[in-house]
Every structure is written in C-alpha cells, then in structure tokens.
PDB file of C-alpha atoms and ligand atoms in Angstrom:
ATOM      1  CA  UNK A   1       7.943-158.574-109.704  1.00 55.00           C
ATOM      2  CA  UNK A   2      11.959-158.813-110.280  1.00 62.00           C
ATOM      3  CA  UNK A   3      13.530-162.263-110.665  1.00 92.00           C
ATOM      4  CA  UNK A   4      16.353-163.132-108.238  1.00 96.00           C
ATOM      5  CA  UNK A   5      15.637-166.376-107.434  1.00 97.00           C
ATOM      6  CA  UNK A   6      17.594-168.824-105.310  1.00 98.00           C
ATOM      7  CA  UNK A   7      17.590-172.616-105.879  1.00 98.00           C
ATOM      8  CA  UNK A   8      18.665-174.737-103.244  1.00 98.00           C
ATOM      9  CA  UNK A   9      18.791-178.448-103.274  1.00 98.00           C
ATOM     10  CA  UNK A  10      21.052-181.773-102.985  1.00 98.00           C
ATOM     11  CA  UNK A  11      22.967-182.651-105.734  1.00 96.00           C
ATOM     12  CA  UNK A  12      20.625-184.497-108.093  1.00 96.00           C
ATOM     13  CA  UNK A  13      17.649-182.973-106.928  1.00 97.00           C
ATOM     14  CA  UNK A  14      17.029-181.335-110.232  1.00 95.00           C
ATOM     15  CA  UNK A  15      18.273-177.874-109.737  1.00 95.00           C
ATOM     16  CA  UNK A  16      20.255-177.719-113.187  1.00 92.00           C
ATOM     17  CA  UNK A  17      17.265-178.764-114.986  1.00 92.00           C
ATOM     18  CA  UNK A  18      14.962-176.324-112.744  1.00 96.00           C
ATOM     19  CA  UNK A  19      16.947-173.410-113.657  1.00 96.00           C
ATOM     20  CA  UNK A  20      17.396-174.035-117.173  1.00 93.00           C
ATOM     21  CA  UNK A  21      13.664-174.037-117.474  1.00 95.00           C
ATOM     22  CA  UNK A  22      12.961-171.041-115.277  1.00 96.00           C
ATOM     23  CA  UNK A  23      15.726-168.956-117.046  1.00 96.00           C
ATOM     24  CA  UNK A  24      14.088-169.211-120.303  1.00 95.00           C
ATOM     25  CA  UNK A  25      10.416-168.867-119.072  1.00 95.00           C
ATOM     26  CA  UNK A  26      11.409-165.603-116.974  1.00 94.00           C
ATOM     27  CA  UNK A  27      14.233-164.164-119.356  1.00 95.00           C
ATOM     28  CA  UNK A  28      16.677-164.471-116.656  1.00 96.00           C
ATOM     29  CA  UNK A  29      20.545-165.382-116.498  1.00 95.00           C
ATOM     30  CA  UNK A  30      21.121-168.870-115.136  1.00 95.00           C
ATOM     31  CA  UNK A  31      24.205-168.501-112.472  1.00 96.00           C
ATOM     32  CA  UNK A  32      25.700-171.954-111.498  1.00 96.00           C
ATOM     33  CA  UNK A  33      28.663-172.436-109.813  1.00 96.00           C
ATOM     34  CA  UNK A  34      29.160-175.912-110.899  1.00 94.00           C
ATOM     35  CA  UNK A  35      29.065-175.478-114.906  1.00 92.00           C
ATOM     36  CA  UNK A  36      31.439-172.388-114.153  1.00 93.00           C
ATOM     37  CA  UNK A  37      33.705-174.356-112.145  1.00 95.00           C
ATOM     38  CA  UNK A  38      33.695-177.422-114.846  1.00 93.00           C
ATOM     39  CA  UNK A  39      34.482-174.896-117.518  1.00 91.00           C
ATOM     40  CA  UNK A  40      37.562-173.888-115.501  1.00 94.00           C
ATOM     41  CA  UNK A  41      38.605-176.984-113.784  1.00 95.00           C
ATOM     42  CA  UNK A  42      42.480-176.685-114.361  1.00 96.00           C
ATOM     43  CA  UNK A  43      42.456-172.560-113.664  1.00 94.00           C
ATOM     44  CA  UNK A  44      45.488-172.158-111.112  1.00 94.00           C
ATOM     45  CA  UNK A  45      44.148-170.583-107.536  1.00 93.00           C
ATOM     46  CA  UNK A  46      46.154-170.083-104.652  1.00 94.00           C
ATOM     47  CA  UNK A  47      44.717-173.009-103.367  1.00 95.00           C
ATOM     48  CA  UNK A  48      45.643-175.113-106.604  1.00 94.00           C
ATOM     49  CA  UNK A  49      42.858-176.021-109.398  1.00 96.00           C
ATOM     50  CA  UNK A  50      39.257-176.762-108.824  1.00 97.00           C
ATOM     51  CA  UNK A  51      39.984-180.264-110.499  1.00 96.00           C
ATOM     52  CA  UNK A  52      40.767-181.929-107.584  1.00 93.00           C
ATOM     53  CA  UNK A  53      38.342-180.668-105.247  1.00 96.00           C
ATOM     54  CA  UNK A  54      35.725-181.645-107.907  1.00 96.00           C
ATOM     55  CA  UNK A  55      36.781-185.038-108.668  1.00 94.00           C
ATOM     56  CA  UNK A  56      36.952-185.962-104.672  1.00 93.00           C
ATOM     57  CA  UNK A  57      33.371-184.550-104.352  1.00 94.00           C
ATOM     58  CA  UNK A  58      34.654-181.827-101.744  1.00 96.00           C
ATOM     59  CA  UNK A  59      34.166-178.200-101.897  1.00 97.00           C
ATOM     60  CA  UNK A  60      35.866-175.541-103.918  1.00 98.00           C
ATOM     61  CA  UNK A  61      37.403-173.042-101.481  1.00 98.00           C
ATOM     62  CA  UNK A  62      34.819-170.579-100.906  1.00 98.00           C
ATOM     63  CA  UNK A  63      36.897-167.299-102.219  1.00 97.00           C
ATOM     64  CA  UNK A  64      37.178-168.909-105.684  1.00 96.00           C
ATOM     65  CA  UNK A  65      33.394-169.676-105.830  1.00 98.00           C
ATOM     66  CA  UNK A  66      32.646-166.371-103.854  1.00 97.00           C
ATOM     67  CA  UNK A  67      34.533-164.248-106.737  1.00 95.00           C
ATOM     68  CA  UNK A  68      32.623-166.170-109.769  1.00 95.00           C
ATOM     69  CA  UNK A  69      29.365-165.607-108.502  1.00 96.00           C
ATOM     70  CA  UNK A  70      29.840-162.095-107.381  1.00 96.00           C
ATOM     71  CA  UNK A  71      31.269-161.338-110.814  1.00 94.00           C
ATOM     72  CA  UNK A  72      28.417-163.191-112.296  1.00 94.00           C
ATOM     73  CA  UNK A  73      25.500-161.292-110.438  1.00 95.00           C
ATOM     74  CA  UNK A  74      27.103-158.039-111.141  1.00 92.00           C
ATOM     75  CA  UNK A  75      26.274-158.990-114.535  1.00 86.00           C
ATOM     76  CA  UNK A  76      22.666-160.089-114.038  1.00 91.00           C
ATOM     77  CA  UNK A  77      19.267-158.182-114.213  1.00 89.00           C
ATOM     78  CA  UNK A  78      17.439-161.212-112.641  1.00 95.00           C
ATOM     79  CA  UNK A  79      18.833-164.323-112.000  1.00 97.00           C
ATOM     80  CA  UNK A  80      18.024-167.956-110.929  1.00 98.00           C
ATOM     81  CA  UNK A  81      21.351-169.086-108.663  1.00 98.00           C
ATOM     82  CA  UNK A  82      22.173-172.924-108.537  1.00 97.00           C
ATOM     83  CA  UNK A  83      24.872-174.574-106.378  1.00 97.00           C
ATOM     84  CA  UNK A  84      25.524-171.663-104.370  1.00 98.00           C
ATOM     85  CA  UNK A  85      25.529-171.169-101.374  1.00 98.00           C
ATOM     86  CA  UNK A  86      26.792-174.511-100.056  1.00 98.00           C
ATOM     87  CA  UNK A  87      27.769-173.966 -96.557  1.00 98.00           C
ATOM     88  CA  UNK A  88      27.239-170.923 -94.168  1.00 98.00           C
ATOM     89  CA  UNK A  89      29.836-168.964 -94.893  1.00 98.00           C
ATOM     90  CA  UNK A  90      28.976-168.401 -98.736  1.00 98.00           C
ATOM     91  CA  UNK A  91      25.376-167.866 -97.464  1.00 98.00           C
ATOM     92  CA  UNK A  92      26.941-165.113 -95.517  1.00 97.00           C
ATOM     93  CA  UNK A  93      28.864-164.136 -98.631  1.00 98.00           C
ATOM     94  CA  UNK A  94      25.622-163.685-100.782  1.00 98.00           C
ATOM     95  CA  UNK A  95      23.564-161.919 -98.636  1.00 96.00           C
ATOM     96  CA  UNK A  96      26.173-159.088 -98.578  1.00 96.00           C
ATOM     97  CA  UNK A  97      26.399-158.972-102.083  1.00 96.00           C
ATOM     98  CA  UNK A  98      22.614-159.171-103.331  1.00 95.00           C
ATOM     99  CA  UNK A  99      18.874-159.461-102.113  1.00 94.00           C
ATOM    100  CA  UNK A 100      16.867-162.574-102.969  1.00 96.00           C
ATOM    101  CA  UNK A 101      13.254-162.478-104.079  1.00 95.00           C
ATOM    102  CA  UNK A 102      12.620-166.019-103.839  1.00 96.00           C
ATOM    103  CA  UNK A 103      14.320-168.873-101.706  1.00 97.00           C
ATOM    104  CA  UNK A 104      12.605-172.592-103.242  1.00 98.00           C
ATOM    105  CA  UNK A 105      14.170-175.872-101.467  1.00 98.00           C
ATOM    106  CA  UNK A 106      13.507-179.090-103.883  1.00 98.00           C
ATOM    107  CA  UNK A 107      13.184-181.779-101.711  1.00 98.00           C
ATOM    108  CA  UNK A 108      14.214-185.512-102.862  1.00 98.00           C
ATOM    109  CA  UNK A 109      14.931-188.451-100.729  1.00 97.00           C
ATOM    110  CA  UNK A 110      18.691-189.469-100.429  1.00 96.00           C
ATOM    111  CA  UNK A 111      18.106-192.875-102.254  1.00 94.00           C
ATOM    112  CA  UNK A 112      16.175-191.257-105.102  1.00 96.00           C
ATOM    113  CA  UNK A 113      19.293-188.822-105.005  1.00 97.00           C
ATOM    114  CA  UNK A 114      21.842-191.510-105.720  1.00 97.00           C
ATOM    115  CA  UNK A 115      19.737-193.180-108.496  1.00 97.00           C
ATOM    116  CA  UNK A 116      19.450-190.006-110.215  1.00 97.00           C
ATOM    117  CA  UNK A 117      22.937-188.959-110.462  1.00 97.00           C
ATOM    118  CA  UNK A 118      24.625-192.549-111.224  1.00 97.00           C
ATOM    119  CA  UNK A 119      22.406-192.797-114.116  1.00 97.00           C
ATOM    120  CA  UNK A 120      22.551-189.349-115.064  1.00 96.00           C
ATOM    121  CA  UNK A 121      24.431-188.293-118.809  1.00 96.00           C
ATOM    122  CA  UNK A 122      25.079-185.156-119.611  1.00 94.00           C
ATOM    123  CA  UNK A 123      25.633-183.545-123.403  1.00 95.00           C
ATOM    124  CA  UNK A 124      29.498-182.739-123.705  1.00 94.00           C
ATOM    125  CA  UNK A 125      28.367-179.542-126.047  1.00 94.00           C
ATOM    126  CA  UNK A 126      24.925-177.813-124.536  1.00 91.00           C
ATOM    127  CA  UNK A 127      25.287-179.191-121.117  1.00 88.00           C
ATOM    128  CA  UNK A 128      21.556-180.814-121.581  1.00 89.00           C
ATOM    129  CA  UNK A 129      20.865-183.619-118.946  1.00 90.00           C
ATOM    130  CA  UNK A 130      19.390-187.078-119.510  1.00 93.00           C
ATOM    131  CA  UNK A 131      18.913-190.092-117.469  1.00 94.00           C
ATOM    132  CA  UNK A 132      19.109-193.653-119.048  1.00 96.00           C
ATOM    133  CA  UNK A 133      16.248-194.783-116.945  1.00 95.00           C
ATOM    134  CA  UNK A 134      14.316-191.896-116.182  1.00 92.00           C
ATOM    135  CA  UNK A 135      14.647-189.525-119.076  1.00 92.00           C
ATOM    136  CA  UNK A 136      16.584-191.403-121.796  1.00 96.00           C
ATOM    137  CA  UNK A 137      17.627-189.802-124.931  1.00 97.00           C
ATOM    138  CA  UNK A 138      15.848-190.488-128.255  1.00 97.00           C
ATOM    139  CA  UNK A 139      19.242-192.483-129.409  1.00 97.00           C
ATOM    140  CA  UNK A 140      21.535-193.863-126.610  1.00 95.00           C
ATOM    141  CA  UNK A 141      24.522-191.467-125.988  1.00 96.00           C
ATOM    142  CA  UNK A 142      23.179-188.586-128.187  1.00 98.00           C
ATOM    143  CA  UNK A 143      21.917-185.296-127.246  1.00 98.00           C
ATOM    144  CA  UNK A 144      18.211-184.685-127.967  1.00 97.00           C
ATOM    145  CA  UNK A 145      18.901-180.891-128.157  1.00 95.00           C
ATOM    146  CA  UNK A 146      21.952-180.436-129.981  1.00 97.00           C
ATOM    147  CA  UNK A 147      23.463-183.766-131.388  1.00 98.00           C
ATOM    148  CA  UNK A 148      26.149-183.435-129.082  1.00 98.00           C
ATOM    149  CA  UNK A 149      27.672-186.310-127.243  1.00 98.00           C
ATOM    150  CA  UNK A 150      26.461-187.584-123.908  1.00 98.00           C
ATOM    151  CA  UNK A 151      28.749-188.572-121.322  1.00 97.00           C
ATOM    152  CA  UNK A 152      28.813-189.274-117.382  1.00 96.00           C
ATOM    153  CA  UNK A 153      30.527-186.319-115.251  1.00 93.00           C
ATOM    154  CA  UNK A 154      33.199-187.869-113.375  1.00 92.00           C
ATOM    155  CA  UNK A 155      31.670-186.798-110.130  1.00 94.00           C
ATOM    156  CA  UNK A 156      28.355-188.951-111.063  1.00 96.00           C
ATOM    157  CA  UNK A 157      30.178-192.264-109.856  1.00 95.00           C
ATOM    158  CA  UNK A 158      28.305-194.184-106.633  1.00 95.00           C
ATOM    159  CA  UNK A 159      31.533-192.985-104.724  1.00 95.00           C
ATOM    160  CA  UNK A 160      31.542-190.133-105.333  1.00 96.00           C
ATOM    161  CA  UNK A 161      27.643-189.243-105.624  1.00 96.00           C
ATOM    162  CA  UNK A 162      27.547-190.809-101.996  1.00 96.00           C
ATOM    163  CA  UNK A 163      30.669-188.146-100.962  1.00 96.00           C
ATOM    164  CA  UNK A 164      28.642-185.149-102.329  1.00 96.00           C
ATOM    165  CA  UNK A 165      25.790-186.221-100.557  1.00 97.00           C
ATOM    166  CA  UNK A 166      27.688-186.549 -97.157  1.00 97.00           C
ATOM    167  CA  UNK A 167      28.978-182.941 -98.049  1.00 97.00           C
ATOM    168  CA  UNK A 168      25.488-181.973 -98.800  1.00 98.00           C
ATOM    169  CA  UNK A 169      24.146-183.254 -95.240  1.00 97.00           C
ATOM    170  CA  UNK A 170      27.024-181.347 -93.623  1.00 98.00           C
ATOM    171  CA  UNK A 171      27.572-178.418 -95.013  1.00 98.00           C
ATOM    172  CA  UNK A 172      24.672-177.282 -97.144  1.00 98.00           C
ATOM    173  CA  UNK A 173      21.489-178.495 -94.777  1.00 97.00           C
ATOM    174  CA  UNK A 174      22.525-175.817 -92.434  1.00 98.00           C
ATOM    175  CA  UNK A 175      22.009-173.264 -95.406  1.00 98.00           C
ATOM    176  CA  UNK A 176      18.343-174.628 -95.647  1.00 97.00           C
ATOM    177  CA  UNK A 177      17.842-174.066 -92.165  1.00 97.00           C
ATOM    178  CA  UNK A 178      19.214-170.786 -92.071  1.00 97.00           C
ATOM    179  CA  UNK A 179      16.768-169.717 -94.805  1.00 97.00           C
ATOM    180  CA  UNK A 180      13.922-171.572 -92.964  1.00 96.00           C
ATOM    181  CA  UNK A 181      14.837-169.968 -89.970  1.00 96.00           C
ATOM    182  CA  UNK A 182      14.369-166.416 -91.738  1.00 94.00           C
ATOM    183  CA  UNK A 183      11.227-167.499 -92.688  1.00 93.00           C
ATOM    184  CA  UNK A 184      12.310-167.486 -96.501  1.00 90.00           C
ATOM    185  CA  UNK A 185      12.367-170.886 -97.830  1.00 97.00           C
ATOM    186  CA  UNK A 186       9.785-172.491-100.014  1.00 97.00           C
ATOM    187  CA  UNK A 187       9.732-176.268-100.069  1.00 97.00           C
ATOM    188  CA  UNK A 188       8.868-177.974-103.266  1.00 98.00           C
ATOM    189  CA  UNK A 189       8.533-181.733-103.506  1.00 98.00           C
ATOM    190  CA  UNK A 190      10.907-182.518-106.051  1.00 98.00           C
ATOM    191  CA  UNK A 191      10.283-186.089-106.535  1.00 97.00           C
ATOM    192  CA  UNK A 192       8.153-186.220-109.744  1.00 96.00           C
ATOM    193  CA  UNK A 193       8.340-185.308-113.430  1.00 94.00           C
ATOM    194  CA  UNK A 194      10.561-182.450-114.548  1.00 93.00           C
ATOM    195  CA  UNK A 195       7.409-180.824-116.120  1.00 96.00           C
ATOM    196  CA  UNK A 196       5.501-181.686-112.869  1.00 97.00           C
ATOM    197  CA  UNK A 197       8.256-179.873-110.722  1.00 98.00           C
ATOM    198  CA  UNK A 198       8.822-177.017-113.178  1.00 98.00           C
ATOM    199  CA  UNK A 199       5.107-176.190-112.461  1.00 98.00           C
ATOM    200  CA  UNK A 200       5.122-176.574-108.394  1.00 97.00           C
ATOM    201  CA  UNK A 201       7.827-174.153-108.828  1.00 97.00           C
ATOM    202  CA  UNK A 202       6.192-171.662-110.963  1.00 96.00           C
ATOM    203  CA  UNK A 203       3.196-171.500-108.896  1.00 95.00           C
ATOM    204  CA  UNK A 204       5.374-170.844-106.206  1.00 94.00           C
ATOM    205  CA  UNK A 205       6.664-167.651-107.909  1.00 93.00           C
ATOM    206  CA  UNK A 206       3.437-166.474-109.583  1.00 90.00           C
ATOM    207  CA  UNK A 207       1.555-166.375-106.130  1.00 83.00           C
TER     208      UNK A 207
HETATM  209  P1  LIG B 301      27.016-179.387-109.268  1.00 83.77           P
HETATM  210  O1  LIG B 301      27.346-179.347-110.559  1.00 83.77           O
HETATM  211  O2  LIG B 301      26.590-177.808-108.508  1.00 83.77           O
HETATM  212  O3  LIG B 301      26.845-180.951-108.891  1.00 83.77           O
HETATM  213  O4  LIG B 301      28.544-179.252-108.474  1.00 83.77           O
HETATM  214  C1  LIG B 301      30.015-179.868-108.734  1.00 83.77           C
HETATM  215  C2  LIG B 301      31.073-180.035-107.852  1.00 83.77           C
HETATM  216  O5  LIG B 301      31.747-178.387-108.048  1.00 83.77           O
HETATM  217  C3  LIG B 301      30.857-179.912-106.571  1.00 83.77           C
HETATM  218  O6  LIG B 301      30.881-181.163-105.779  1.00 83.77           O
HETATM  219  C4  LIG B 301      31.867-179.332-105.883  1.00 83.77           C
HETATM  220  O7  LIG B 301      33.513-179.731-106.164  1.00 83.77           O
HETATM  221  C5  LIG B 301      31.788-177.887-107.104  1.00 83.77           C
HETATM  222  N1  LIG B 301      31.385-176.795-106.550  1.00 83.77           N
HETATM  223  C6  LIG B 301      29.919-176.341-107.220  1.00 83.77           C
HETATM  224  N2  LIG B 301      29.547-175.194-106.606  1.00 83.77           N
HETATM  225  C7  LIG B 301      30.348-175.231-105.370  1.00 83.77           C
HETATM  226  C8  LIG B 301      30.158-174.037-104.264  1.00 83.77           C
HETATM  227  N3  LIG B 301      29.197-173.519-104.128  1.00 83.77           N
HETATM  228  N4  LIG B 301      30.983-174.535-103.288  1.00 83.77           N
HETATM  229  C9  LIG B 301      31.994-174.796-103.431  1.00 83.77           C
HETATM  230  N5  LIG B 301      32.411-175.943-104.843  1.00 83.77           N
HETATM  231  C10 LIG B 301      31.345-176.012-105.564  1.00 83.77           C
END
C-alpha cells in the first residue's frame, strides 16, 4: 500500500508528534503547514506576512497555504499531511491536487487540548515536542533529541490557544464532517500516551 496519509485533529491533538513517528515508520515525507509557516513568518505576500495571522491564532489566507501544500506534495512520493486542510475550501483544493489512502482523526477533549497546548515546549533547533508535566525532557529547557533550547510557541499562551480552538471548531470541524460523510474517516482516540496512540494509528494503517 502506498502511503498518502491525512492526519486531522484539533491543535494539541498530537498531529505533529504522530506525524513525525509515521514519517519515520513508513518512510514518507512529513508535510506540515504549521512548520512551513513558522519558518516563513515574515514572508511578504499580498495578504501581508503569516506572522500577524499566526500570532492572533487565526488562519493564514488560503492561497498562501494552498501554494505551500501543492509544492510540498508535488515533491513527495508518500506523505503524512498535518495541519491542512483547516477549512472546506482547503479540503476542496486538496481533493483537486491529490488522492488520499487514509484519513485519520485524532479525537481529544477540549480541556485536555488546552492543558496540552499551554504546557507544550518545542525545540528551537529540531522541532521536537515536549510537555512540562506530561512529557518532560530529562533536563528542563533542553531538548532530549539534539540538546537545543526548548521554547514556548508564541501561540501556545492560554488566550491564543483558546482562540485557535475556536477557529478549529468553527472552520475545521466541517472538514472532519465532510470526510466522515464521504465514509473515509477513521477516528482514533487521541487521549493516551504518544506510543499508545501511535499503536492505534498503526493498527488502522496496517489493516
Ligand atoms: P499549527 O502548528 O498547525 O498549530 O499551526 C500554527 C498556525 O499556523 C495556525 O494557528 C495558523 O495561523 C497557521 N496555519 C497552519 N496551517 C494552516 C492552514 N492549513 N491554513 C491556515 N493557516 C494555517
């Protein structure tokens, strides 16, 4: 089976963590709009820079994001796509540029998401994710993987995290409904350790 995997879920559901594991396990590309945009926060576009949207917890305009995804998917044989599509227009665009083999929704309760987001720390160097309580690094502030500095993302403050969750429920839940209606969606309970969730996803993909 080829692997063109779409991972859906709210901010904090574990998409980034699970995508990284999937990319390694199945030898596919990890395509993530969030990381791509963070690396290009000050890129000039006709809508302004991504930074202002991201710091407010809002969606970056579709044309900017669609272009990033199209370029990334054109270069990828198999992929795990994370952070896109976030609204129905993006879902429509995606259906025009590729076919998917699996669509997985990581289901996590809203209050768990807030706790995960506000306690999250990411490596400034390699992007690895940690959590101050649920997945602390061996040495506070230092990445276990590469020794880089762990920082809090600008948009992981409680206020912006809640805004991002509102944007998710308003714009992205319809995308999940869309895939559910098409009969393509597989739901995975995302409230477990990263390893347990990974085993569940692997079970789905290896079926
Ligand atoms: P993430 O790392 O996936 O939580 O994304 C961080 C931020 O990047 C989001 O809050 C948005 O501002 C922006 N972003 C990421 N992916 C998209 C997308 N598909 N469409 C619009 N904005 C996005």
